[in-house]
PDB file of C-alpha atoms and ligand atoms in Angstrom:
ATOM      1  CA  MET A  30       9.279   9.869  16.892  1.00  0.00           C
ATOM      2  CA  THR A  31       9.896   7.470  14.096  1.00  0.00           C
ATOM      3  CA  LYS A  32      11.689   8.521  10.937  1.00  0.00           C
ATOM      4  CA  GLY A  33      10.849   5.998   8.277  1.00  0.00           C
ATOM      5  CA  ILE A  34       8.378   3.130   8.215  1.00  0.00           C
ATOM      6  CA  ILE A  35       7.887   0.466   5.601  1.00  0.00           C
ATOM      7  CA  LEU A  36       4.414  -1.051   5.509  1.00  0.00           C
ATOM      8  CA  LEU A  37       4.367  -4.627   4.310  1.00  0.00           C
ATOM      9  CA  GLY A  38       1.414  -6.911   3.882  1.00  0.00           C
ATOM     10  CA  LEU A  39      -0.715  -8.643   1.296  1.00  0.00           C
ATOM     11  CA  PRO A  40      -2.610  -6.459  -1.133  1.00  0.00           C
ATOM     12  CA  GLY A  41      -5.776  -5.544   0.770  1.00  0.00           C
ATOM     13  CA  ALA A  42      -4.192  -5.883   4.221  1.00  0.00           C
ATOM     14  CA  GLY A  43      -5.120  -2.262   4.882  1.00  0.00           C
ATOM     15  CA  LYS A  44      -1.741  -0.593   4.341  1.00  0.00           C
ATOM     16  CA  GLY A  45      -3.251   2.491   2.696  1.00  0.00           C
ATOM     17  CA  THR A  46      -5.947   2.885   5.355  1.00  0.00           C
ATOM     18  CA  GLN A  47      -3.512   2.630   8.248  1.00  0.00           C
ATOM     19  CA  ALA A  48      -0.977   4.890   6.531  1.00  0.00           C
ATOM     20  CA  LYS A  49      -3.614   7.611   6.148  1.00  0.00           C
ATOM     21  CA  LYS A  50      -4.470   7.393   9.863  1.00  0.00           C
ATOM     22  CA  LEU A  51      -0.794   7.671  10.815  1.00  0.00           C
ATOM     23  CA  VAL A  52      -0.366  10.685   8.549  1.00  0.00           C
ATOM     24  CA  GLU A  53      -3.364  12.392  10.175  1.00  0.00           C
ATOM     25  CA  GLN A  54      -1.954  11.948  13.654  1.00  0.00           C
ATOM     26  CA  PHE A  55       1.781  12.326  13.078  1.00  0.00           C
ATOM     27  CA  SER A  56       3.889  14.383  10.701  1.00  0.00           C
ATOM     28  CA  PHE A  57       4.659  11.588   8.281  1.00  0.00           C
ATOM     29  CA  SER A  58       4.631  11.913   4.543  1.00  0.00           C
ATOM     30  CA  HIS A  59       2.673   9.105   2.929  1.00  0.00           C
ATOM     31  CA  ILE A  60       4.563   7.675  -0.008  1.00  0.00           C
ATOM     32  CA  SER A  61       2.174   5.381  -1.820  1.00  0.00           C
ATOM     33  CA  THR A  62       3.675   4.056  -5.019  1.00  0.00           C
ATOM     34  CA  GLY A  63       0.227   2.816  -6.067  1.00  0.00           C
ATOM     35  CA  ASP A  64      -1.267   6.318  -5.728  1.00  0.00           C
ATOM     36  CA  MET A  65       1.714   7.900  -7.479  1.00  0.00           C
ATOM     37  CA  LEU A  66       1.475   5.480 -10.388  1.00  0.00           C
ATOM     38  CA  ARG A  67      -2.302   5.866 -10.653  1.00  0.00           C
ATOM     39  CA  SER A  68      -1.930   9.623 -10.746  1.00  0.00           C
ATOM     40  CA  ALA A  69       0.692   9.290 -13.495  1.00  0.00           C
ATOM     41  CA  ILE A  70      -1.761   7.082 -15.390  1.00  0.00           C
ATOM     42  CA  LYS A  71      -4.562   9.618 -14.945  1.00  0.00           C
ATOM     43  CA  ASN A  72      -2.301  12.407 -16.202  1.00  0.00           C
ATOM     44  CA  GLY A  73      -1.257  10.292 -19.174  1.00  0.00           C
ATOM     45  CA  THR A  74       2.462  10.776 -18.578  1.00  0.00           C
ATOM     46  CA  GLU A  75       4.993   8.494 -20.253  1.00  0.00           C
ATOM     47  CA  LEU A  76       5.537   6.745 -16.933  1.00  0.00           C
ATOM     48  CA  GLY A  77       1.785   6.382 -16.542  1.00  0.00           C
ATOM     49  CA  LEU A  78       1.362   4.779 -19.932  1.00  0.00           C
ATOM     50  CA  ARG A  79       4.136   2.332 -19.144  1.00  0.00           C
ATOM     51  CA  ALA A  80       2.660   1.496 -15.758  1.00  0.00           C
ATOM     52  CA  LYS A  81      -0.978   1.109 -16.790  1.00  0.00           C
ATOM     53  CA  SER A  82      -0.754  -2.023 -18.895  1.00  0.00           C
ATOM     54  CA  VAL A  83       1.389  -3.719 -16.269  1.00  0.00           C
ATOM     55  CA  MET A  84      -0.875  -2.837 -13.333  1.00  0.00           C
ATOM     56  CA  ASP A  85      -4.107  -3.723 -15.142  1.00  0.00           C
ATOM     57  CA  ALA A  86      -2.710  -7.210 -15.646  1.00  0.00           C
ATOM     58  CA  GLY A  87      -1.877  -7.543 -11.940  1.00  0.00           C
ATOM     59  CA  GLU A  88       1.828  -7.549 -12.643  1.00  0.00           C
ATOM     60  CA  LEU A  89       4.455  -5.559 -10.792  1.00  0.00           C
ATOM     61  CA  VAL A  90       5.781  -2.369 -12.310  1.00  0.00           C
ATOM     62  CA  PRO A  91       9.486  -2.889 -13.167  1.00  0.00           C
ATOM     63  CA  ASP A  92      11.945  -2.211 -10.343  1.00  0.00           C
ATOM     64  CA  ASP A  93      13.788   0.616 -12.106  1.00  0.00           C
ATOM     65  CA  VAL A  94      10.544   2.541 -12.659  1.00  0.00           C
ATOM     66  CA  VAL A  95       9.332   2.416  -9.049  1.00  0.00           C
ATOM     67  CA  VAL A  96      12.803   2.893  -7.588  1.00  0.00           C
ATOM     68  CA  GLY A  97      13.126   6.020  -9.735  1.00  0.00           C
ATOM     69  CA  ILE A  98       9.892   7.611  -8.547  1.00  0.00           C
ATOM     70  CA  VAL A  99      10.494   6.739  -4.885  1.00  0.00           C
ATOM     71  CA  LYS A 100      14.044   8.133  -4.907  1.00  0.00           C
ATOM     72  CA  GLU A 101      12.745  11.350  -6.423  1.00  0.00           C
ATOM     73  CA  ARG A 102       9.934  11.571  -3.878  1.00  0.00           C
ATOM     74  CA  LEU A 103      12.272  10.961  -0.915  1.00  0.00           C
ATOM     75  CA  ASN A 104      14.198  14.081  -1.947  1.00  0.00           C
ATOM     76  CA  ASP A 105      11.162  16.273  -1.296  1.00  0.00           C
ATOM     77  CA  PRO A 106      11.690  18.402   1.845  1.00  0.00           C
ATOM     78  CA  ASP A 107       8.557  17.079   3.633  1.00  0.00           C
ATOM     79  CA  CYS A 108      10.058  13.575   3.777  1.00  0.00           C
ATOM     80  CA  ALA A 109      12.793  14.755   6.129  1.00  0.00           C
ATOM     81  CA  LYS A 110      10.208  14.835   8.943  1.00  0.00           C
ATOM     82  CA  GLY A 111       9.473  11.164   8.454  1.00  0.00           C
ATOM     83  CA  PHE A 112       7.742   9.017   5.876  1.00  0.00           C
ATOM     84  CA  ILE A 113       5.667   5.912   5.451  1.00  0.00           C
ATOM     85  CA  LEU A 114       6.369   3.725   2.462  1.00  0.00           C
ATOM     86  CA  ASP A 115       3.202   1.999   1.300  1.00  0.00           C
ATOM     87  CA  GLY A 116       3.578  -0.454  -1.566  1.00  0.00           C
ATOM     88  CA  PHE A 117       7.354  -0.147  -1.723  1.00  0.00           C
ATOM     89  CA  PRO A 118       9.668  -2.026  -1.649  1.00  0.00           C
ATOM     90  CA  ARG A 119       7.953  -5.019  -3.221  1.00  0.00           C
ATOM     91  CA  THR A 120      10.991  -6.977  -4.309  1.00  0.00           C
ATOM     92  CA  ILE A 121      14.477  -7.653  -2.989  1.00  0.00           C
ATOM     93  CA  PRO A 122      16.149  -5.469  -5.661  1.00  0.00           C
ATOM     94  CA  GLN A 123      13.840  -2.589  -4.635  1.00  0.00           C
ATOM     95  CA  ALA A 124      14.784  -3.092  -0.977  1.00  0.00           C
ATOM     96  CA  VAL A 125      18.480  -3.084  -1.837  1.00  0.00           C
ATOM     97  CA  ALA A 126      18.038   0.143  -3.829  1.00  0.00           C
ATOM     98  CA  LEU A 127      16.142   1.714  -0.921  1.00  0.00           C
ATOM     99  CA  ASP A 128      18.826   0.710   1.567  1.00  0.00           C
ATOM    100  CA  ALA A 129      21.402   2.443  -0.580  1.00  0.00           C
ATOM    101  CA  VAL A 130      19.624   5.811  -0.438  1.00  0.00           C
ATOM    102  CA  ALA A 131      17.655   5.781   2.824  1.00  0.00           C
ATOM    103  CA  GLY A 132      18.544   2.632   4.737  1.00  0.00           C
ATOM    104  CA  GLU A 133      19.524   4.463   7.928  1.00  0.00           C
ATOM    105  CA  MET A 134      16.175   6.274   8.002  1.00  0.00           C
ATOM    106  CA  ILE A 135      14.109   3.092   8.073  1.00  0.00           C
ATOM    107  CA  GLN A 136      13.240   2.419  11.667  1.00  0.00           C
ATOM    108  CA  PHE A 137      10.467  -0.131  11.384  1.00  0.00           C
ATOM    109  CA  VAL A 138       9.225  -2.633   8.865  1.00  0.00           C
ATOM    110  CA  LEU A 139       5.628  -3.139   9.851  1.00  0.00           C
ATOM    111  CA  LEU A 140       3.935  -6.297   8.635  1.00  0.00           C
ATOM    112  CA  LEU A 141       0.143  -6.126   8.503  1.00  0.00           C
ATOM    113  CA  ASP A 142      -0.653  -9.779   8.917  1.00  0.00           C
ATOM    114  CA  VAL A 143      -3.902 -11.025   7.400  1.00  0.00           C
ATOM    115  CA  ASP A 144      -4.922 -14.244   5.672  1.00  0.00           C
ATOM    116  CA  GLN A 145      -5.398 -14.647   1.943  1.00  0.00           C
ATOM    117  CA  GLU A 146      -9.100 -15.517   2.011  1.00  0.00           C
ATOM    118  CA  GLU A 147      -9.888 -12.360   3.944  1.00  0.00           C
ATOM    119  CA  VAL A 148      -8.055 -10.087   1.518  1.00  0.00           C
ATOM    120  CA  LYS A 149      -9.779 -11.745  -1.421  1.00  0.00           C
ATOM    121  CA  GLU A 150     -13.126 -10.720   0.079  1.00  0.00           C
ATOM    122  CA  ARG A 151     -11.887  -7.225   0.924  1.00  0.00           C
ATOM    123  CA  LEU A 152     -10.415  -6.534  -2.513  1.00  0.00           C
ATOM    124  CA  GLY A 153     -13.076  -8.295  -4.552  1.00  0.00           C
ATOM    125  CA  GLY A 154     -15.808  -6.093  -3.044  1.00  0.00           C
ATOM    126  CA  ARG A 155     -13.879  -2.873  -3.353  1.00  0.00           C
ATOM    127  CA  ARG A 156     -15.341  -0.138  -5.563  1.00  0.00           C
ATOM    128  CA  THR A 157     -13.840   3.225  -6.441  1.00  0.00           C
ATOM    129  CA  CYS A 158     -15.369   6.456  -7.693  1.00  0.00           C
ATOM    130  CA  GLY A 159     -13.962   6.979 -11.173  1.00  0.00           C
ATOM    131  CA  SER A 160     -14.142  10.717 -10.636  1.00  0.00           C
ATOM    132  CA  CYS A 161     -13.115  11.686  -7.077  1.00  0.00           C
ATOM    133  CA  GLY A 162     -11.399   8.449  -6.028  1.00  0.00           C
ATOM    134  CA  ALA A 163     -13.641   7.805  -2.988  1.00  0.00           C
ATOM    135  CA  MET A 164     -13.543   4.154  -1.941  1.00  0.00           C
ATOM    136  CA  TYR A 165     -16.456   1.842  -1.113  1.00  0.00           C
ATOM    137  CA  HIS A 166     -17.036  -1.823  -0.399  1.00  0.00           C
ATOM    138  CA  VAL A 167     -20.142  -3.689  -1.545  1.00  0.00           C
ATOM    139  CA  LYS A 168     -20.416  -5.416   1.839  1.00  0.00           C
ATOM    140  CA  PHE A 169     -18.478  -3.398   4.426  1.00  0.00           C
ATOM    141  CA  ALA A 170     -18.923   0.179   3.208  1.00  0.00           C
ATOM    142  CA  PRO A 171     -21.636   0.409   0.533  1.00  0.00           C
ATOM    143  CA  PRO A 172     -22.589   3.813  -0.918  1.00  0.00           C
ATOM    144  CA  ASN A 173     -26.022   5.249  -0.018  1.00  0.00           C
ATOM    145  CA  VAL A 174     -27.257   4.663  -3.559  1.00  0.00           C
ATOM    146  CA  ALA A 175     -26.005   1.460  -5.187  1.00  0.00           C
ATOM    147  CA  GLY A 176     -23.366   2.157  -7.823  1.00  0.00           C
ATOM    148  CA  LYS A 177     -23.226   5.910  -7.158  1.00  0.00           C
ATOM    149  CA  CYS A 178     -20.610   7.923  -5.267  1.00  0.00           C
ATOM    150  CA  ASP A 179     -21.884   9.564  -2.047  1.00  0.00           C
ATOM    151  CA  LYS A 180     -19.602  12.545  -2.571  1.00  0.00           C
ATOM    152  CA  CYS A 181     -20.102  13.441  -6.208  1.00  0.00           C
ATOM    153  CA  GLY A 182     -23.002  11.251  -7.366  1.00  0.00           C
ATOM    154  CA  LEU A 183     -21.054   9.779 -10.268  1.00  0.00           C
ATOM    155  CA  ASP A 184     -20.634   6.075 -11.063  1.00  0.00           C
ATOM    156  CA  ILE A 185     -18.435   3.907  -8.886  1.00  0.00           C
ATOM    157  CA  ILE A 186     -16.477   1.172 -10.587  1.00  0.00           C
ATOM    158  CA  GLN A 187     -14.378  -1.884  -9.881  1.00  0.00           C
ATOM    159  CA  ARG A 188     -10.773  -1.069 -10.668  1.00  0.00           C
ATOM    160  CA  ASP A 189      -9.139  -3.500 -13.088  1.00  0.00           C
ATOM    161  CA  ASP A 190      -6.569  -4.409 -10.456  1.00  0.00           C
ATOM    162  CA  ASP A 191      -9.397  -5.375  -8.035  1.00  0.00           C
ATOM    163  CA  LYS A 192     -10.913  -7.971 -10.384  1.00  0.00           C
ATOM    164  CA  GLU A 193     -10.771 -11.580  -9.246  1.00  0.00           C
ATOM    165  CA  GLU A 194      -8.157 -12.990 -11.618  1.00  0.00           C
ATOM    166  CA  THR A 195      -5.981  -9.917 -11.088  1.00  0.00           C
ATOM    167  CA  ILE A 196      -6.267 -10.222  -7.307  1.00  0.00           C
ATOM    168  CA  GLN A 197      -5.025 -13.806  -7.486  1.00  0.00           C
ATOM    169  CA  LYS A 198      -2.074 -12.685  -9.585  1.00  0.00           C
ATOM    170  CA  ARG A 199      -1.276  -9.914  -7.096  1.00  0.00           C
ATOM    171  CA  LEU A 200      -1.366 -12.421  -4.229  1.00  0.00           C
ATOM    172  CA  ASP A 201       0.880 -14.814  -6.134  1.00  0.00           C
ATOM    173  CA  ASN A 202       3.315 -11.990  -6.846  1.00  0.00           C
ATOM    174  CA  TYR A 203       3.337 -11.064  -3.181  1.00  0.00           C
ATOM    175  CA  ASN A 204       4.092 -14.596  -2.074  1.00  0.00           C
ATOM    176  CA  GLU A 205       6.843 -15.000  -4.613  1.00  0.00           C
ATOM    177  CA  LEU A 206       8.525 -11.584  -4.568  1.00  0.00           C
ATOM    178  CA  THR A 207       7.482  -9.618  -1.474  1.00  0.00           C
ATOM    179  CA  GLU A 208       7.262 -12.301   1.216  1.00  0.00           C
ATOM    180  CA  PRO A 209      11.069 -12.851   0.972  1.00  0.00           C
ATOM    181  CA  LEU A 210      11.494  -9.267   2.181  1.00  0.00           C
ATOM    182  CA  LEU A 211      10.580 -10.411   5.691  1.00  0.00           C
ATOM    183  CA  GLU A 212      13.665 -12.532   5.697  1.00  0.00           C
ATOM    184  CA  TYR A 213      15.695  -9.743   4.114  1.00  0.00           C
ATOM    185  CA  TYR A 214      14.707  -7.306   6.868  1.00  0.00           C
ATOM    186  CA  GLY A 215      14.567  -9.961   9.570  1.00  0.00           C
ATOM    187  CA  ALA A 216      18.273  -9.726  10.304  1.00  0.00           C
ATOM    188  CA  SER A 217      18.002  -5.958  10.894  1.00  0.00           C
ATOM    189  CA  GLY A 218      15.666  -6.460  13.863  1.00  0.00           C
ATOM    190  CA  LYS A 219      13.307  -3.848  12.407  1.00  0.00           C
ATOM    191  CA  VAL A 220      10.374  -6.128  11.586  1.00  0.00           C
ATOM    192  CA  ARG A 221       7.201  -5.790  13.690  1.00  0.00           C
ATOM    193  CA  ARG A 222       4.117  -7.936  13.116  1.00  0.00           C
ATOM    194  CA  VAL A 223       0.584  -6.600  13.634  1.00  0.00           C
ATOM    195  CA  MET A 224      -2.516  -8.755  13.285  1.00  0.00           C
ATOM    196  CA  ALA A 225      -4.490  -6.890  10.647  1.00  0.00           C
ATOM    197  CA  ALA A 226      -7.847  -8.685  10.785  1.00  0.00           C
ATOM    198  CA  GLY A 227     -10.886  -7.064  12.353  1.00  0.00           C
ATOM    199  CA  ASN A 228     -11.479  -3.550  13.609  1.00  0.00           C
ATOM    200  CA  ILE A 229      -9.511  -0.816  11.807  1.00  0.00           C
ATOM    201  CA  ASP A 230      -9.184   1.424  14.880  1.00  0.00           C
ATOM    202  CA  GLU A 231      -8.002  -1.433  17.035  1.00  0.00           C
ATOM    203  CA  ILE A 232      -5.357  -2.385  14.465  1.00  0.00           C
ATOM    204  CA  TYR A 233      -4.316   1.252  14.364  1.00  0.00           C
ATOM    205  CA  ARG A 234      -3.948   1.417  18.160  1.00  0.00           C
ATOM    206  CA  ASN A 235      -1.697  -1.633  18.049  1.00  0.00           C
ATOM    207  CA  ILE A 236       0.439   0.029  15.397  1.00  0.00           C
ATOM    208  CA  VAL A 237       0.813   3.249  17.393  1.00  0.00           C
ATOM    209  CA  GLU A 238       1.779   1.214  20.441  1.00  0.00           C
ATOM    210  CA  ILE A 239       4.613  -0.359  18.445  1.00  0.00           C
ATOM    211  CA  LEU A 240       5.840   2.950  17.047  1.00  0.00           C
ATOM    212  CA  LYS A 241       6.078   4.639  20.461  1.00  0.00           C
TER     213      LYS A 241
HETATM  214 ZN1   ZN B 329     -16.919  10.536  -6.276  1.00  0.00          ZN
END
């Protein structure tokens, strides 16, 4: 089976959701730079403090910071079985740094293709439990009691990086810095495109078909 996969796609294209499904079915390690940074923020580490102000403003965390944490993570023994990169690389310099340490392991660059208006609706309605991290959506996956987490009963909130002006900034950043990665990887023949609108399970089946 596949060694390394890079998931590309607009913020809100469903990279995290699909990565989790792949991890459940196959022996991939899920490397989510967003999750790693958020956990550093929660733990109040130096890296976390540096990342928080940048992420809250919808800006990208500097290349050297993310490259550092991904390189370290790729050294963990579980990654040898295969890994999914979710949220990394986001810029050409990050891709170049990744190629230098793990280029031969990357088998596919999977683009989850979805239009901007759809991700604005997906992200704008997203709510997160401030305590356990459970995710909801005001329209597509509301909690049983409005504003309260089904799992722990505590308040659910809108993350700063899911607020409207921040979403627009994230989309702009993607178009400017991440979109060029498709061209960067295009020459390698590793890019696969999956339509990522509609039913989550159907999208997942299409992904698995590609990875076979
Ligand atoms: Zn909760």
